Coordinates of C-alpha atoms in Angstrom, one line a residue:
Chain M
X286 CA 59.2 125.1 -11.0
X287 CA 58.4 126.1 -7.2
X288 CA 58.5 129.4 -6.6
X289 CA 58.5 131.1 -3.7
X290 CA 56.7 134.4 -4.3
X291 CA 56.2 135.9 -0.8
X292 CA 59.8 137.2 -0.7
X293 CA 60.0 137.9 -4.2
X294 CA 62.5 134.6 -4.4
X295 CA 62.5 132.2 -7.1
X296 CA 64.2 129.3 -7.0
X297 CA 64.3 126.8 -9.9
X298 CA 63.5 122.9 -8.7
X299 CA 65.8 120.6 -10.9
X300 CA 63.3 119.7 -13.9
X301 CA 62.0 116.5 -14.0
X302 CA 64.3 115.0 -17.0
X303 CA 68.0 115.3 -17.7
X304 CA 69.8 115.0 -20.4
X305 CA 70.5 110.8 -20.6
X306 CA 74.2 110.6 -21.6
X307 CA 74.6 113.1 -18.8
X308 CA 73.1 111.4 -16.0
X309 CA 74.9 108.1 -16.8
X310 CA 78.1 110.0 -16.0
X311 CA 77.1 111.8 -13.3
X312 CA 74.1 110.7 -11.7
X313 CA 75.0 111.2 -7.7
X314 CA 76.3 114.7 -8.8
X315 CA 72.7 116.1 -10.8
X316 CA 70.8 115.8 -7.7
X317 CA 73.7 118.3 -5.7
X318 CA 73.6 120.9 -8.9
X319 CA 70.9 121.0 -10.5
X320 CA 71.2 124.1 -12.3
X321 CA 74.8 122.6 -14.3
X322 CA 72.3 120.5 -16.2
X323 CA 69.3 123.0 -16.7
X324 CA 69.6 126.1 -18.7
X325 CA 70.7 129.0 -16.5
X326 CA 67.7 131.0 -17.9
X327 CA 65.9 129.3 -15.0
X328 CA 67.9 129.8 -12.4
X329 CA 66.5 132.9 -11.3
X330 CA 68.0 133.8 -7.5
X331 CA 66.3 137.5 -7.5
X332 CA 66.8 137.9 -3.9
X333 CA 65.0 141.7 -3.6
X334 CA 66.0 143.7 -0.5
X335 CA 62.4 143.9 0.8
X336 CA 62.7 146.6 2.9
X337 CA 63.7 148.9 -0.1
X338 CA 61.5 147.3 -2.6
X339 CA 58.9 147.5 -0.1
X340 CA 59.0 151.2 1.4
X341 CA 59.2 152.7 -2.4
X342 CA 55.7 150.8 -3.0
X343 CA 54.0 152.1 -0.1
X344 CA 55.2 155.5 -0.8
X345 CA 53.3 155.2 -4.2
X346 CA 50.8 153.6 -2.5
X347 CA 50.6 156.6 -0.3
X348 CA 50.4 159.2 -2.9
X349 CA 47.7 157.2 -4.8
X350 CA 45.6 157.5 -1.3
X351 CA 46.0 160.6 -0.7
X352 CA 45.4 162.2 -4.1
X353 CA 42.0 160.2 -3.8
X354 CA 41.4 161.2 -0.2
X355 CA 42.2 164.9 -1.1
X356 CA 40.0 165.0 -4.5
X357 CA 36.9 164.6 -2.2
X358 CA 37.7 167.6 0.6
X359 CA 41.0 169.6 0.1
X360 CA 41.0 170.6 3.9
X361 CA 39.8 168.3 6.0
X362 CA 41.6 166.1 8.5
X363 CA 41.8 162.7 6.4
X364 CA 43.8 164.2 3.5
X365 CA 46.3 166.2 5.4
X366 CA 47.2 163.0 7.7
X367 CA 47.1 161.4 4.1
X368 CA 49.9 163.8 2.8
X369 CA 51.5 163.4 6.1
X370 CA 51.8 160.0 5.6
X371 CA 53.3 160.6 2.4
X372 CA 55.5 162.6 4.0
X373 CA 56.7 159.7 6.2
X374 CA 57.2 157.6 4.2
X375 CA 59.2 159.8 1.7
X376 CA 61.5 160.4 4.8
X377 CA 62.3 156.5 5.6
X378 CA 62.7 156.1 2.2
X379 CA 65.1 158.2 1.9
X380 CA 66.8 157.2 5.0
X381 CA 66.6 153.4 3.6
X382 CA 68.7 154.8 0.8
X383 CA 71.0 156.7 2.4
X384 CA 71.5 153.2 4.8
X385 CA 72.1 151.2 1.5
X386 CA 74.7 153.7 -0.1
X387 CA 76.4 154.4 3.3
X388 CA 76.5 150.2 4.6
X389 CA 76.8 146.9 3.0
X390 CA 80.1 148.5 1.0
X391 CA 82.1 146.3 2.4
X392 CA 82.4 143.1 4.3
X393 CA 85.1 143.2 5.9
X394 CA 84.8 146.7 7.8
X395 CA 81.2 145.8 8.8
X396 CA 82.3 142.5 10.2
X397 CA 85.7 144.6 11.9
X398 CA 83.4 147.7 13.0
X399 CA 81.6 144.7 15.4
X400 CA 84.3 142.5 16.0
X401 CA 87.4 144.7 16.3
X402 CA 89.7 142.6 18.5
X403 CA 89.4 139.4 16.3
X404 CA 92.9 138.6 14.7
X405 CA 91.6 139.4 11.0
X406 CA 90.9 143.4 12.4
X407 CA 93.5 143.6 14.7
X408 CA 95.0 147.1 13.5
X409 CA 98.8 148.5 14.9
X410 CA 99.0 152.1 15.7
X411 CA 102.1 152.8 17.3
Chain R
X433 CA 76.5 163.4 40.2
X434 CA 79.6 161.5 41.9
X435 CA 82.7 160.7 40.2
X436 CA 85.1 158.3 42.1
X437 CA 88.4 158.3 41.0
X438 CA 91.2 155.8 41.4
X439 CA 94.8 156.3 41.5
X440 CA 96.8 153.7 41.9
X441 CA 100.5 153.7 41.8
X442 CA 103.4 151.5 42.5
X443 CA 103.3 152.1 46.7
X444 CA 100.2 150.6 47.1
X445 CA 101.4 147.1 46.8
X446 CA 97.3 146.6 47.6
X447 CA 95.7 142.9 46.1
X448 CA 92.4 144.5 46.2
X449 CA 90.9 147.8 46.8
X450 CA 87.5 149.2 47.0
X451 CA 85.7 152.2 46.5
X452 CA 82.2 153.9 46.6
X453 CA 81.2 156.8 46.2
X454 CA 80.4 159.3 49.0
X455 CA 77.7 161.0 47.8
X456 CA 73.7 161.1 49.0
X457 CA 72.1 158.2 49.7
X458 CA 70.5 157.9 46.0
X459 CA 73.3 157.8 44.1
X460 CA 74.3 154.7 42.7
X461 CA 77.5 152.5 44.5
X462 CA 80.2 151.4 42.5
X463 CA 82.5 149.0 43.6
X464 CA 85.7 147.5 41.3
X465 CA 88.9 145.7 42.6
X466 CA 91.8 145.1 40.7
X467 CA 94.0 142.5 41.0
X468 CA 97.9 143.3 41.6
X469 CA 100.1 141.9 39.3
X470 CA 103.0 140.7 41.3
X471 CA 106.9 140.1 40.1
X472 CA 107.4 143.3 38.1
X473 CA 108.6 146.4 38.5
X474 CA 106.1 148.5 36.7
X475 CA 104.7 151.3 37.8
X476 CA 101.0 151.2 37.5
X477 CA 99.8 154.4 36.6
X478 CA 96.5 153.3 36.1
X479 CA 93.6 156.2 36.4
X480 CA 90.5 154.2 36.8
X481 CA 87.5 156.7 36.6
X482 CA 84.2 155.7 37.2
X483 CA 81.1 158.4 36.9
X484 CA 78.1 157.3 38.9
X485 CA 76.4 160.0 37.4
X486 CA 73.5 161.7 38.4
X487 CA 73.4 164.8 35.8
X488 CA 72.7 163.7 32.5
X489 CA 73.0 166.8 30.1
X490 CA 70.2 167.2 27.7
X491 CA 69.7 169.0 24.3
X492 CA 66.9 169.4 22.4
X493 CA 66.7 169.5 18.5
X494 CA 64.0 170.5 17.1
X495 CA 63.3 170.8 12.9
X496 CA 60.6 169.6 10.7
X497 CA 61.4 166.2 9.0
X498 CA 63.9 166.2 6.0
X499 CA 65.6 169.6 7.2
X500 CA 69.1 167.3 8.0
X501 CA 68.3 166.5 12.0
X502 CA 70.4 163.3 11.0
X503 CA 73.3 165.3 9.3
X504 CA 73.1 167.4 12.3
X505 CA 73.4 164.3 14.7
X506 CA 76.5 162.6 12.9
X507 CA 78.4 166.3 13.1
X508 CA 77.3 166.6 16.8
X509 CA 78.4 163.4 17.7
X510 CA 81.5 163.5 15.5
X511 CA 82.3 166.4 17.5
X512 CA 83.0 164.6 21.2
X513 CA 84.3 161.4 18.8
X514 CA 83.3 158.1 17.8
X515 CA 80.3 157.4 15.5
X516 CA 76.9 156.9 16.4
X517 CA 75.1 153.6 15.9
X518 CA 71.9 152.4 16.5
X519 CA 71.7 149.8 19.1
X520 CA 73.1 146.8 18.5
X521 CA 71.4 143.4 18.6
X522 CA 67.9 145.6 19.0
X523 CA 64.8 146.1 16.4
X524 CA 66.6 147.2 13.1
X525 CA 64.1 149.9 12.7
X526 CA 65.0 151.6 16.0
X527 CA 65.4 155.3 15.8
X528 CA 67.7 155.3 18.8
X529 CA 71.8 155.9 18.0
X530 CA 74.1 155.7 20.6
X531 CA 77.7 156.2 20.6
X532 CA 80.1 156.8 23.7
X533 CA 79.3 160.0 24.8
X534 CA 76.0 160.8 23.5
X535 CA 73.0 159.0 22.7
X536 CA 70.0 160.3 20.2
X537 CA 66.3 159.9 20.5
X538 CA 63.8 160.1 18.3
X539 CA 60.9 161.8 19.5
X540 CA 58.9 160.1 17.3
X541 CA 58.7 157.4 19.0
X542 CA 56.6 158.9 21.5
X543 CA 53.8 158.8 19.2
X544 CA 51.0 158.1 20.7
X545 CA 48.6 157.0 17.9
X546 CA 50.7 154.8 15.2
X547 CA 49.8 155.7 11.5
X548 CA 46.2 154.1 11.3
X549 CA 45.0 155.7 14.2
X550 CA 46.5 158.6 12.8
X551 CA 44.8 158.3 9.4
X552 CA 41.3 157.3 11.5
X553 CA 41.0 160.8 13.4
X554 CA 42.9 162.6 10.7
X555 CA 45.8 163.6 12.5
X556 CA 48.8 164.6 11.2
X557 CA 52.5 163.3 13.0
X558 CA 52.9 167.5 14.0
X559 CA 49.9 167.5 15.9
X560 CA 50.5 167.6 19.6
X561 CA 47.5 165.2 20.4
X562 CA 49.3 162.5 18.6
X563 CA 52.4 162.1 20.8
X564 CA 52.3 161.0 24.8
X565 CA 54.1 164.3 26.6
X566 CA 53.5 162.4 30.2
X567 CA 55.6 159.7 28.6
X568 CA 57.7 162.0 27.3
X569 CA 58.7 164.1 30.3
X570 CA 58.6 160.9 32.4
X571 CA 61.4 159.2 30.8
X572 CA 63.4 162.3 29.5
X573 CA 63.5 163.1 33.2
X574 CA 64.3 159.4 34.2
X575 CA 67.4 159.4 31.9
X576 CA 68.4 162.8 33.3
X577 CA 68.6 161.9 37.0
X578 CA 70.5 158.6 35.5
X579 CA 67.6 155.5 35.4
X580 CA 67.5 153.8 32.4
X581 CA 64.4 153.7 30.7
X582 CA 62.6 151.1 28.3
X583 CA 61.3 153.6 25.4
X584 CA 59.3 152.5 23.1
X585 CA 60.1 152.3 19.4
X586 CA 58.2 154.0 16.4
X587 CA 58.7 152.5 13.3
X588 CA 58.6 154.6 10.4
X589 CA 58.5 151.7 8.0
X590 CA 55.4 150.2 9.2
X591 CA 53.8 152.9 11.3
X592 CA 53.7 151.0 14.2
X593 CA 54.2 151.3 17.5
X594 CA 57.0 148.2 18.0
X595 CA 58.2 146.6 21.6
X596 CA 60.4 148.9 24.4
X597 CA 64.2 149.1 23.9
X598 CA 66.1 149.8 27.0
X599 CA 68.0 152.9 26.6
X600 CA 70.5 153.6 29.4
X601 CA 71.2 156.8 30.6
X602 CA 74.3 158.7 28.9
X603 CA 76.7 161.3 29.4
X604 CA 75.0 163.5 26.4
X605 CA 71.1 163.1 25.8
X606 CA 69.9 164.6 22.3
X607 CA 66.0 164.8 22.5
X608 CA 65.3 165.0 18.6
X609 CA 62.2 165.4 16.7
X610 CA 59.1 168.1 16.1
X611 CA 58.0 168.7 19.5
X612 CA 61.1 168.6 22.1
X613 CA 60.4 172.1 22.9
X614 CA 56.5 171.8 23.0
X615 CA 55.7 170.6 26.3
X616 CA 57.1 173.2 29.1
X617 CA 57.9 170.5 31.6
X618 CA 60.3 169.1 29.2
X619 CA 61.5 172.3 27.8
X620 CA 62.5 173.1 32.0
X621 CA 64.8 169.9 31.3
X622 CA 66.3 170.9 28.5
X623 CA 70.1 172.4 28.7
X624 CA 70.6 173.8 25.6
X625 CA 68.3 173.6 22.9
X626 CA 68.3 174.2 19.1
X627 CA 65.6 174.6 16.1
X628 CA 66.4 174.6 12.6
X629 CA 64.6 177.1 10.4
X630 CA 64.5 176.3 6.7
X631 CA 62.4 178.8 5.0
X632 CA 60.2 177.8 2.5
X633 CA 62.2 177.6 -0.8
X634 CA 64.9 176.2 0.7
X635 CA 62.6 173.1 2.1
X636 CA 61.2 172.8 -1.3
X637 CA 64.2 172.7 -3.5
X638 CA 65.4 170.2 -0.1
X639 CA 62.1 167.7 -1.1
X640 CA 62.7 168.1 -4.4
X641 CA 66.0 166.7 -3.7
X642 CA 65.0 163.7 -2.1
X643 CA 61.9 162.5 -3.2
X644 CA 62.1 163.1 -7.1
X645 CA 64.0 159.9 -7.4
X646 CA 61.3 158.1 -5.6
X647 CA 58.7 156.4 -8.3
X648 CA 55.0 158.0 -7.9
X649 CA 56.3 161.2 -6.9
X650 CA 56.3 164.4 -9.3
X651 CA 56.9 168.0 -8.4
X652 CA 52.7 168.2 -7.5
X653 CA 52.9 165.7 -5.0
X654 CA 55.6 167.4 -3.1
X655 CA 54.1 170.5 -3.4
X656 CA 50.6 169.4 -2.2
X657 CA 52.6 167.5 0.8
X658 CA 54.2 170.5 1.8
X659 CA 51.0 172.8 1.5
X660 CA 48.6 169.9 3.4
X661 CA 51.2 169.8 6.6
X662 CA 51.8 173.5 6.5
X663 CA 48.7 174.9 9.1
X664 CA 49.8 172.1 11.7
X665 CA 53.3 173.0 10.7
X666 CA 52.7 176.8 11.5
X667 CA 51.1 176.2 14.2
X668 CA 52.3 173.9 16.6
X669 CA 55.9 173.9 15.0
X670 CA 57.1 176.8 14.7
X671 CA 56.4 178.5 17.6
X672 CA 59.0 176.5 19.4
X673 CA 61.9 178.5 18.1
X674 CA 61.1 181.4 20.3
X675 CA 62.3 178.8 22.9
X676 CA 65.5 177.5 21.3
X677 CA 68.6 178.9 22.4
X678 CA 70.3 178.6 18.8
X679 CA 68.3 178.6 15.9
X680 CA 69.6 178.0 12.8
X681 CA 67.6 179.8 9.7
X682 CA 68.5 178.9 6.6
X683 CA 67.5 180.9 3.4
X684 CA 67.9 181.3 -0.4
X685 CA 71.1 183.6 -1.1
X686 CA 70.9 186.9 -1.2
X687 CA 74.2 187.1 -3.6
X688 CA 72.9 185.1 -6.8
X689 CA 70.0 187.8 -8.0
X690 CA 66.8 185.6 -8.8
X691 CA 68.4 182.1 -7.9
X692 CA 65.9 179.6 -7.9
X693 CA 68.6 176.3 -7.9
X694 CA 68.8 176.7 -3.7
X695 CA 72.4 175.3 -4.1
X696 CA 74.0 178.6 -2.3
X697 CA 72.4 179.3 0.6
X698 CA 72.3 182.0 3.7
X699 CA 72.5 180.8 6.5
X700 CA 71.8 182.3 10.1
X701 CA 72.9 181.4 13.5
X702 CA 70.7 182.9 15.7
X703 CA 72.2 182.6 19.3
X704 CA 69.9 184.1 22.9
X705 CA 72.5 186.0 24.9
X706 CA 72.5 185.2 28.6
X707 CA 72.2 181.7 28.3
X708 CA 74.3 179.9 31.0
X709 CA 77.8 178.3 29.9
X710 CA 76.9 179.5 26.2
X711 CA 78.8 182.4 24.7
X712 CA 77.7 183.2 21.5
X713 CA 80.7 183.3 18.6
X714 CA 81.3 186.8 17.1
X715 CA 82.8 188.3 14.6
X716 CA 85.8 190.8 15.6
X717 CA 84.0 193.1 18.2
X718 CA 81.5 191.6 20.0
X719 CA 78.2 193.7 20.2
X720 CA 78.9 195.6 17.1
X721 CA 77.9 195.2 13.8
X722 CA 80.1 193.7 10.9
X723 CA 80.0 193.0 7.1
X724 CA 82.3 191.0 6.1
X725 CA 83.9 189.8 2.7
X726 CA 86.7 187.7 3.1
X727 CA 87.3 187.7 -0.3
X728 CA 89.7 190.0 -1.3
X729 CA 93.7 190.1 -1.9
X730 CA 94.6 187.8 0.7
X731 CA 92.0 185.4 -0.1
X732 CA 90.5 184.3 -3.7
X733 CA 87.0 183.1 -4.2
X734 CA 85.2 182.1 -6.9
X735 CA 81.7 183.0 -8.0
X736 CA 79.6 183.9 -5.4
X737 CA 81.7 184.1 -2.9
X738 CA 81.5 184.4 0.9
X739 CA 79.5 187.0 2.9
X740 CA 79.4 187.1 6.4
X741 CA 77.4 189.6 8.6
X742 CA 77.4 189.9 12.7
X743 CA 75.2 191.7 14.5
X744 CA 72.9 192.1 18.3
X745 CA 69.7 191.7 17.5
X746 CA 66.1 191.1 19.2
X747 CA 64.2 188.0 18.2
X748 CA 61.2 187.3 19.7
X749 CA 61.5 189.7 22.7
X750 CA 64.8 188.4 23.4
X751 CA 68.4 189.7 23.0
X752 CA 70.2 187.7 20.8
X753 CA 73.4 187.7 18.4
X754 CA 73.2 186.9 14.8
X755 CA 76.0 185.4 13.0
X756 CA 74.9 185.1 9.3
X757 CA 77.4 183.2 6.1
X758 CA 76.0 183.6 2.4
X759 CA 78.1 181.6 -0.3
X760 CA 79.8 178.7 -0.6
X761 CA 83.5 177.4 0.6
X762 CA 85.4 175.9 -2.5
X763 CA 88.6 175.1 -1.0
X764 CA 90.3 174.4 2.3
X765 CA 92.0 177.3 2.2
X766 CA 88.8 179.7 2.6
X767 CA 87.6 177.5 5.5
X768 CA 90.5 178.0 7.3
X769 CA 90.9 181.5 6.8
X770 CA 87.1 182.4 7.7
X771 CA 87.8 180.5 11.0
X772 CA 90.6 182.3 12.4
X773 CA 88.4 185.0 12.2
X774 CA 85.6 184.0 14.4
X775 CA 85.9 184.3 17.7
X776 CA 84.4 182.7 20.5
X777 CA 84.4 179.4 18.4
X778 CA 85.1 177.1 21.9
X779 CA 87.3 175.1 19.6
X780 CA 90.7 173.1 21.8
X781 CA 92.8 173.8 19.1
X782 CA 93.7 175.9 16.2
X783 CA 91.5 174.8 13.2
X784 CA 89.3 172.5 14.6
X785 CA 86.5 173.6 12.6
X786 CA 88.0 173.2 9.5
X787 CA 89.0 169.6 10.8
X788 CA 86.0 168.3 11.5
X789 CA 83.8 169.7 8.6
X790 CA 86.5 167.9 6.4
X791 CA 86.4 165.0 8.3
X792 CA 82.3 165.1 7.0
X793 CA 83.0 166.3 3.7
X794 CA 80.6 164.3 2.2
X795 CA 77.7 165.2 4.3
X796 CA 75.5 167.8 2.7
X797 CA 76.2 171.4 3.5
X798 CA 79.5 170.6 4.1
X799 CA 80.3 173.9 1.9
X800 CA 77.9 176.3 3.4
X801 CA 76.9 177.7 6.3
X802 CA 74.9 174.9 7.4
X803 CA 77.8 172.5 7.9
X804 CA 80.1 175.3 9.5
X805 CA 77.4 176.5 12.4
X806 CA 76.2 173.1 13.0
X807 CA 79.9 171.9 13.4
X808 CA 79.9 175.2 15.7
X809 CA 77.1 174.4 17.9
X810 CA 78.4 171.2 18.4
X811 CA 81.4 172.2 19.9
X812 CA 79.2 175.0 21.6
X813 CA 77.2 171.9 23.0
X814 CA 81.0 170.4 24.1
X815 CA 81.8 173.4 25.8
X816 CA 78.3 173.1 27.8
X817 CA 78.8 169.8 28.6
X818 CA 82.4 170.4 30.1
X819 CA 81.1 173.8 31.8
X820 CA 78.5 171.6 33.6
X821 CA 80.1 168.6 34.4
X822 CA 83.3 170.9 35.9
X823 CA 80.8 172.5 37.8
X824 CA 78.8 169.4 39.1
X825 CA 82.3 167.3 40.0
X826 CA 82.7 166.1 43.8
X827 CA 85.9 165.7 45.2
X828 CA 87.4 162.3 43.6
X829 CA 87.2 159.5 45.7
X830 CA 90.4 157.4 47.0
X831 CA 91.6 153.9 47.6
X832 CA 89.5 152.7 50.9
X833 CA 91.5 150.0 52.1
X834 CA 94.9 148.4 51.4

């Protein structure tokens, strides 16, 4: 199984045997669909929205740092711009949120709010 | 500014016509020709406009992060119509939203150290040697006098300092961010400017709010972020509010003895009197001071209710008029009723307060006094523009030639 762990993607290669009586029915078809003749347990398509995923970690991250920063000298310059960072990145995250409640609802309007005077969004007022 | 206008009407059976504007030599020529439709009998009543526009008007917003700039910026531009977007086709990170009328930087990106360089000299985002004011006036004065600018981009995601984006120059120019009142040259270009004042419990119930759902933090970790950024805060923040024309305090209520939740707030709107093309709204008698509880036989309220107060006042040396809401609006009703009351409200029409906080209903504050005075600058900042651009119009331009 090949998986493609950068973007948190996992994608199951069709496994080296099939079950025979199967592929003498339907040989040319296994090869486009592999997962009809694997067990779906592998087919594993977590596709992680990144930017979500990723902005929650570094805000952990970011507390992590600057609890340790700050254990060593309360007031100095490295631990404030530590909790400012924190800050940050509590703010983006929040705004990533706020992005993925607000958008991605649905389709259509997002494809109609960039594309109004196609036929499918045309809308009749008067 | 210049603004050539076209009227064109049946008698000028013209194929093409031209016009440019007559202004000084640096304003910018427009030229447009229309073709005539030939065979019918309609009249074309077309008004073509164009605004080679010199005058950009600028407003500066000015708060600490998470104390609803962007809840502010969606009622604002709500106000003149049309929703703001960020760019489209640009860097998906971009700060920059721009709708018809008005277009909305983030100061941020005039960072001038990105978040390791930050970290390295222990800097903090507040501090004033972090962000470029040269580049800051530069371009905020470029956009006024109508040249488009390439800004560059901050991105909050990575902390880095991404490629330009060319921002064009709009009607309405909101400068928001921590410091758009910091540097004086840029405070000179500033029309109207705002600062909103959340006192401290108010900002940490507000974290609280927002970042306990976030994994790693816990009610410490916002506290300790809040105490860390504090000195900067105090001192390079919050001095700007003396400069703001409006400020907009918001407190814990003063109606709910020993209320800790910070769901019902007070709010303030602190407006500077002599301000040109801003008159400050007021309740019943202007100058005079009024308390105010609408709730009564006319009007019913459920616990806590509504308290308004109106008075003159001096804030930092400077006259001002204070228009103050504690409680909460349950129903439409209540809205409605607290708005024919106000005066001053530079609304067009009867109930245009109430219309567009319920258009935002599901922003936050839409129930309190934050929603209903930042709905009330905005058409303050409406009233401005108009005011200005009224004042700044040349005589419209006609067809040259037939």
């Amino acid at each position: 199984m090949t998986t493609i762990a950068a973007t948190g993607l996992n994608v199951a290669t069709p496994r080296a045997f099939v079950q025979p009586v199967v592929a003498r029915l339907s040989a040319p078809v296994r090869l486009n669909y592999p997962w009809k003749f694997s067990s779906m347990k592998r087919m594993v398509m977590s596709v992680k929205a990144t930017s979500e995923g990723g902005i929650s970690d570094k805000v952990e991250k970011s507390i992590q740092e600057a609890k340790e920063t700050c254990a060593d000298d309360p007031v100095s310059g490295e631990c404030v711009a530590a909790w400012d960072e924190v800050e940050e990145l509590s703010a983006a995250a929040s705004h990533a949120r706020d992005k993925k409640k607000a958008g991605g609802s649905d389709p259509l309007e997002e494809y109609c709010s960039d594309n109004p005077e196609t036929d499918e969004c045309r809308t009749y007022d008067n | 500014m210049a603004v050539s206008t076209i009227y064109s009407t049946q008698a000028l059976n013209s194929t093409h016509f031209l016009t440019s504007s007559p202004s000084s030599s640096s304003s910018k020529q427009v030229f447009f020709y229309r073709r005539h439709q030939s065979q019918t009998n309609r009249r074309f009543n077309t008004i073509i406009t164009c605004a080679a526009q010199q005058q950009t008007v600028v407003i500066g917003l000015a708060a600490d992060s998470g104390c609803g700039k962007s809840t502010f910026m969606r009622r604002l531009t709500s106000v003149f119509g049309g929703a703001a977007e960020p760019p489209k086709g640009g860097n998906p990170d971009s700060n920059t939203l721009i709708s018809d009328m008005t277009s909305v930087i983030c100061l941020d990106d005039y960072h001038s150290l990105d978040r390791t360089g930050r970290k390295e000299k222990g800097v903090t985002a507040l501090d004033p040697r972090a962000n470029d004011f040269d580049l800051m006036y530069e371009q905020v004065k470029a956009l006024k006098s109508g040249i488009a600018v390439e800004k560059p981009i901050y991105n909050h995601v990575t902390g880095l300092l991404d490629a330009p984006e060319l921002i064009q120059p709009p009607k309405i120019l909101v400068i928001e961010g921590l410091h758009p009142m910091f540097d004086e040259r840029v405070r000179d270009l500033l029309d109207f400017s705002i600062y909103l004042d959340i006192s401290n419990e108010v900002k940490f119930a507000w974290k609280i709010q927002r970042d306990m759902a976030e994994r790693g933090h816990s009610l410490e970790s916002i506290k300790a972020s809040i105490e860390a950024r504090k000195p900067d805060f105090d001192a390079f923040i919050d001095p700007q509010k003396q400069y703001a024309d409006a400020v907009i305090e918001v407190l814990p209520t003063q109606l709910i003895p020993d209320d800790n939740e910070g769901k019902v707030l007070r709010v303030r709107l602190i407006m500077k009197e002599g301000v040109k093309y801003f008159s400050p709204v007021y309740l019943f008698d202007e100058g005079s001071t009024i308390s105010w509880i609408p709730c009564g036989r006319k009007l019913t309220c459920s616990y806590p209710g509504i308290k308004f107060d109106y008075a003159p006042d001096s804030y930092f040396d400077h006259e001002v008029s204070v228009v103050e809401m504690d409680g909460q609006f349950d129903r439409l009703d209540e809205l409605i009723y607290v708005e024919s009351h106000l005066s001053n409200l530079s609304t067009k029409f009867y109930g245009e307060v109430t219309q567009q906080m319920l258009k935002h209903a599901d922003f936050p504050g839409s129930n309190n006094g934050t929603g209903l005075f930042q709905t009330i600058v905005g058409l303050k900042i409406r009233d401005l523009y108009e005011q200005l651009i009224a004042n700044k119009a040349t005589a419209p331009a006609e067809a040259a030639k037939a």
